[in-house]
Coordinates of C-alpha atoms in Angstrom, one line a residue:
M1 CA 25.5 29.5 -8.0
S2 CA 21.8 29.0 -7.2
Q3 CA 20.4 25.2 -7.5
A4 CA 18.4 26.0 -10.4
E5 CA 21.5 27.1 -12.3
A6 CA 23.5 24.0 -11.4
V7 CA 20.6 21.4 -12.6
S8 CA 20.6 23.6 -15.9
R9 CA 23.8 23.5 -16.0
A10 CA 24.2 19.7 -15.3
P11 CA 25.1 17.3 -18.2
R12 CA 22.2 15.9 -20.1
P13 CA 22.1 11.9 -20.1
L14 CA 22.2 10.6 -23.1
W15 CA 19.3 8.2 -23.0
S16 CA 15.7 9.5 -21.8
L17 CA 12.8 7.1 -22.1
G18 CA 10.3 10.3 -22.2
L19 CA 12.0 11.4 -25.5
L20 CA 12.0 7.6 -26.9
R21 CA 8.5 7.0 -25.8
S22 CA 7.6 10.2 -27.5
E23 CA 9.4 9.3 -31.1
I24 CA 7.3 6.0 -31.2
G25 CA 4.3 7.6 -30.5
V26 CA 4.8 10.0 -33.2
T27 CA 6.3 7.3 -35.2
F28 CA 3.8 4.8 -34.9
R29 CA 0.5 7.6 -35.4
R30 CA 1.9 8.3 -39.0
W31 CA -0.4 7.0 -41.7
R32 CA 2.2 6.2 -43.7
T33 CA 3.6 3.7 -40.5
L34 CA 0.2 2.4 -40.2
A35 CA -0.1 1.5 -44.3
L36 CA 3.2 -0.2 -43.9
L37 CA 1.9 -2.5 -41.2
A38 CA -1.5 -3.1 -43.0
V39 CA 0.6 -4.1 -46.2
L40 CA 2.5 -6.2 -44.0
A41 CA -0.5 -8.2 -42.4
G42 CA -2.0 -8.6 -45.5
V43 CA 0.6 -10.7 -46.8
P44 CA 0.2 -13.4 -44.9
V45 CA -3.7 -13.4 -45.5
L46 CA -2.8 -13.5 -49.4
V47 CA -0.6 -16.5 -49.0
G48 CA -2.8 -18.4 -46.9
I49 CA -5.7 -17.6 -49.3
A50 CA -3.7 -18.5 -52.3
V51 CA -2.5 -22.4 -50.5
R52 CA -6.3 -22.5 -49.7
I53 CA -7.5 -22.4 -53.3
E54 CA -4.5 -24.4 -54.6
T55 CA -5.0 -27.3 -52.6
G56 CA -8.8 -27.4 -52.9
D57 CA -10.0 -30.2 -50.3
G58 CA -7.2 -29.2 -48.0
G59 CA -5.0 -31.8 -49.3
P60 CA -1.0 -31.4 -49.7
G61 CA -0.1 -28.8 -52.4
G62 CA 2.8 -28.2 -53.9
G63 CA 6.6 -29.6 -53.7
G64 CA 9.2 -29.7 -51.0
G65 CA 12.5 -28.1 -51.3
G66 CA 14.9 -25.9 -48.7
P67 CA 14.5 -24.3 -45.9
G68 CA 13.5 -21.1 -47.5
G69 CA 10.1 -21.3 -48.4
P70 CA 8.8 -24.0 -50.1
A71 CA 9.6 -26.4 -47.5
F72 CA 7.3 -24.5 -45.5
L73 CA 4.7 -24.3 -48.3
S74 CA 4.4 -27.7 -48.7
Q75 CA 3.6 -28.0 -44.6
I76 CA 0.9 -25.4 -44.3
T77 CA -1.9 -27.7 -45.3
H78 CA -1.0 -29.9 -42.6
N79 CA -0.2 -27.4 -40.0
G80 CA -1.3 -23.5 -40.0
L81 CA 1.3 -22.7 -37.5
F82 CA 3.8 -23.1 -40.8
L83 CA 2.1 -20.3 -42.2
V84 CA 3.8 -18.2 -39.7
F85 CA 7.7 -19.6 -40.8
T86 CA 6.5 -19.4 -44.8
S87 CA 5.2 -15.8 -44.1
L88 CA 8.5 -14.4 -42.5
A89 CA 10.4 -16.4 -45.4
V90 CA 8.4 -14.2 -48.1
T91 CA 8.2 -10.8 -46.2
L92 CA 12.0 -10.8 -45.2
P93 CA 14.0 -10.8 -48.8
F94 CA 11.9 -7.5 -49.6
F95 CA 8.3 -6.3 -47.4
L96 CA 10.1 -6.0 -44.2
P97 CA 13.3 -4.6 -45.2
M98 CA 11.7 -2.0 -47.3
S99 CA 9.6 -0.9 -44.5
V100 CA 12.5 -0.6 -42.6
G101 CA 14.3 1.5 -45.4
V102 CA 11.7 3.6 -45.6
I103 CA 10.9 4.2 -41.3
A104 CA 15.0 4.3 -41.3
G105 CA 15.4 6.7 -44.2
D106 CA 13.1 9.2 -43.3
S107 CA 13.7 9.4 -39.7
L108 CA 16.3 12.2 -39.9
A109 CA 16.2 13.0 -43.6
G110 CA 12.1 13.8 -42.7
E111 CA 12.9 15.8 -40.2
A112 CA 15.1 18.3 -41.5
H113 CA 12.5 18.6 -44.8
G114 CA 9.4 19.3 -42.2
G115 CA 11.6 22.1 -40.8
T116 CA 11.8 20.0 -37.3
L117 CA 14.9 18.8 -36.7
R118 CA 16.6 22.3 -35.6
Y119 CA 13.5 22.4 -33.2
L120 CA 14.2 18.9 -31.9
L121 CA 17.9 20.3 -31.5
V122 CA 17.0 23.2 -29.4
A123 CA 15.0 21.4 -27.4
P124 CA 16.6 19.1 -24.6
A125 CA 17.8 16.5 -27.0
G126 CA 21.5 16.8 -27.9
R127 CA 22.6 15.4 -31.6
T128 CA 23.8 11.9 -30.1
R129 CA 20.6 11.3 -28.0
L130 CA 18.4 12.3 -31.0
L131 CA 19.9 9.5 -33.2
L132 CA 20.3 7.2 -30.6
V133 CA 16.8 7.9 -30.4
K134 CA 15.8 7.3 -34.0
Y135 CA 17.7 4.4 -34.1
A136 CA 16.0 2.6 -31.3
T137 CA 12.7 3.6 -32.8
T138 CA 13.5 1.9 -36.2
L139 CA 14.3 -1.1 -34.3
T140 CA 11.2 -1.0 -32.3
F141 CA 9.5 -0.9 -35.9
C142 CA 11.9 -3.8 -36.7
L143 CA 10.2 -5.9 -33.9
V144 CA 6.5 -4.6 -34.2
G145 CA 6.4 -5.5 -37.9
T146 CA 7.8 -8.6 -37.3
L147 CA 5.3 -9.7 -35.0
V148 CA 2.8 -8.5 -36.9
V149 CA 3.3 -10.5 -39.8
A150 CA 4.2 -13.4 -37.6
L151 CA 0.3 -12.6 -35.4
S152 CA -1.1 -12.2 -39.0
A153 CA 0.0 -15.6 -40.5
L154 CA -0.5 -17.4 -37.0
V155 CA -4.6 -16.1 -37.2
T156 CA -4.8 -16.7 -40.4
G157 CA -3.3 -20.4 -40.3
A158 CA -5.6 -21.3 -37.4
L159 CA -8.7 -20.2 -39.7
L160 CA -7.9 -21.7 -42.8
F161 CA -6.0 -25.2 -42.0
P162 CA -5.7 -27.4 -38.9
L163 CA -3.3 -27.0 -36.0
G164 CA -1.4 -29.5 -34.0
E165 CA 2.1 -30.9 -33.4
V166 CA 4.9 -29.4 -35.4
T167 CA 7.2 -31.3 -37.4
L168 CA 10.4 -30.1 -37.3
L169 CA 13.2 -29.8 -40.6
S170 CA 15.4 -32.1 -38.8
G171 CA 12.3 -34.9 -39.0
T172 CA 11.2 -34.6 -34.7
S173 CA 7.8 -34.1 -34.0
V174 CA 7.6 -31.1 -31.1
S175 CA 3.9 -30.2 -29.1
F176 CA 1.9 -27.3 -30.7
G177 CA 3.3 -25.1 -27.6
E178 CA 6.9 -25.6 -28.4
G179 CA 6.2 -24.9 -31.8
L180 CA 4.2 -21.4 -30.9
L181 CA 7.9 -20.8 -28.9
R182 CA 10.4 -21.7 -31.7
A183 CA 8.0 -19.2 -33.9
L184 CA 8.4 -16.6 -31.6
A185 CA 12.4 -17.4 -31.6
V186 CA 12.0 -16.9 -35.7
A187 CA 10.3 -13.9 -35.6
V188 CA 13.1 -12.2 -32.7
A189 CA 15.4 -13.6 -35.1
V190 CA 14.0 -12.1 -37.9
A191 CA 13.8 -8.7 -36.7
L192 CA 17.4 -9.1 -35.2
S193 CA 18.1 -9.4 -39.4
L194 CA 17.1 -6.2 -39.9
I195 CA 19.3 -4.5 -37.6
G196 CA 22.2 -3.9 -40.6
V197 CA 19.4 -2.1 -42.9
A198 CA 18.2 -0.1 -40.2
A199 CA 21.7 1.5 -39.8
V200 CA 21.9 1.8 -43.4
G201 CA 18.8 3.7 -43.5
L202 CA 19.6 5.9 -40.8
F203 CA 23.4 6.7 -42.3
V204 CA 21.8 7.6 -45.4
S205 CA 18.9 9.8 -43.8
A206 CA 22.0 11.8 -42.1
L207 CA 23.2 12.4 -45.5
T208 CA 20.2 14.5 -47.1
T209 CA 17.5 16.5 -45.9
S210 CA 14.8 15.0 -48.3
G211 CA 13.1 12.0 -46.7
I212 CA 11.6 10.9 -50.3
A213 CA 15.7 10.8 -51.7
A214 CA 17.0 8.8 -48.2
M215 CA 14.1 6.4 -48.5
A216 CA 14.4 5.7 -52.6
T217 CA 18.3 5.4 -51.9
T218 CA 17.6 3.2 -48.9
V219 CA 15.3 0.8 -50.6
G220 CA 17.6 0.9 -53.8
L221 CA 20.7 -0.2 -51.7
L222 CA 18.3 -3.0 -50.6
I223 CA 17.7 -3.8 -54.0
T224 CA 21.0 -3.8 -55.3
V225 CA 22.7 -5.4 -52.4
Q226 CA 20.1 -8.6 -52.8
I227 CA 21.2 -8.8 -56.6
L228 CA 24.7 -9.0 -55.7
D229 CA 24.1 -11.7 -53.1
T230 CA 22.7 -14.0 -56.1
L231 CA 25.3 -13.5 -58.6
P232 CA 27.5 -16.7 -58.3
Q233 CA 30.7 -14.4 -59.7
L234 CA 30.6 -12.6 -56.3
H235 CA 30.8 -15.4 -53.8
A236 CA 34.0 -13.9 -52.3
I237 CA 31.8 -10.6 -51.1
Q238 CA 28.6 -12.2 -50.7
P239 CA 29.3 -13.4 -46.5
Y240 CA 29.8 -9.7 -46.0
L241 CA 26.4 -8.2 -47.6
F242 CA 24.2 -8.0 -44.8
P243 CA 21.4 -10.3 -46.6
H244 CA 23.8 -13.0 -46.8
Y245 CA 22.3 -15.2 -43.6
W246 CA 18.6 -13.7 -43.5
L247 CA 17.3 -17.1 -43.7
S248 CA 19.7 -18.7 -41.3
F249 CA 16.1 -18.2 -38.9
A250 CA 15.3 -21.8 -40.8
D251 CA 17.8 -23.4 -38.3
L252 CA 16.0 -23.0 -34.9
L253 CA 13.3 -25.6 -36.7
R254 CA 15.8 -28.0 -36.5
D255 CA 16.3 -30.4 -33.3
P256 CA 19.4 -29.7 -32.3
V257 CA 19.5 -26.4 -33.4
Y258 CA 22.3 -25.2 -36.0
W259 CA 23.8 -22.0 -34.5
D260 CA 26.5 -21.7 -36.4
Q261 CA 24.6 -19.5 -39.2
L262 CA 22.7 -18.0 -37.2
Q263 CA 25.7 -16.4 -35.1
K264 CA 27.1 -15.5 -38.5
N265 CA 24.2 -13.3 -39.4
L266 CA 23.6 -11.7 -35.8
G267 CA 27.8 -11.1 -36.1
L268 CA 27.1 -9.4 -39.7
Q269 CA 24.0 -7.3 -38.7
A270 CA 26.0 -6.2 -35.3
L271 CA 29.0 -5.0 -37.8
Y272 CA 26.9 -3.3 -40.2
A273 CA 25.3 -1.4 -37.1
L274 CA 28.4 -0.4 -35.6
V275 CA 29.8 1.2 -39.0
F276 CA 27.3 2.8 -40.5
G277 CA 25.9 3.6 -37.0
S278 CA 29.3 5.3 -36.3
A279 CA 29.2 7.1 -39.9
A280 CA 25.7 8.5 -39.3
W281 CA 26.8 9.9 -35.6
A282 CA 30.0 11.7 -37.7
R283 CA 28.1 13.1 -40.0
F284 CA 25.0 14.1 -38.1
T285 CA 27.0 15.5 -35.4
T286 CA 29.1 17.6 -37.5
R287 CA 26.5 19.1 -40.3
D288 CA 25.1 22.3 -40.3
I289 CA 21.3 22.4 -39.7
T290 CA 19.5 25.0 -41.0
A291 CA 16.0 23.4 -41.4

């Protein structure tokens, strides 16, 4: 056997940065992806302008509240950095997961609908490797989308409101630099909270050849689960729903940080990734690819 034949028959690596770079490039060059990022970037601008108009002379506006939005909202006029936390709290229940659901739902079904999935599998990408790359690309969008919200909020907050020391939810004041680090940690925590949605969307995408149907189903499931998480009669199952601990990122704004809810959130997201990722793999590696 020649050396060329030996190389061609050698098992291909499960992971390929070249394939991942190509997939990320294709995903982020699509107009749909750019439009989703533009919408995410626009939410903090609208929130900042609304707060500025509401407060008028820059005085405090809005009442305080629990750590999920209102408590952050009442602090924006004192420190524009709180617009980052408020914007993430506003976008996390719907805008961010909806965007992730669109990207994940279209990942495999869109390729099948466009007739390119079969050619991807004929190329050096095997089914398992392609599935991993699609999921990694969706997770990349989770991080990029979250950072777009945070950066837009930071710029808007700096332009419309004063910046300075950050008063945490526990009442402790920290420097603006430490506040920025905590804002970055919050953004990462929010991105990690979307791991479960990404896995669910990937599984739905593996079930159909219609990208629109996959995206609509994923977003529909997201809305349904969010509704179920608000019904007091279902309190027994709510800790197992993937959005249940999403707002636990607020615990990063305490001194000391409360890790209990954050750890539960990450564990739950990892569980959803394992279960629905495995289901997506089982379906995708056994289905007939005709398009």
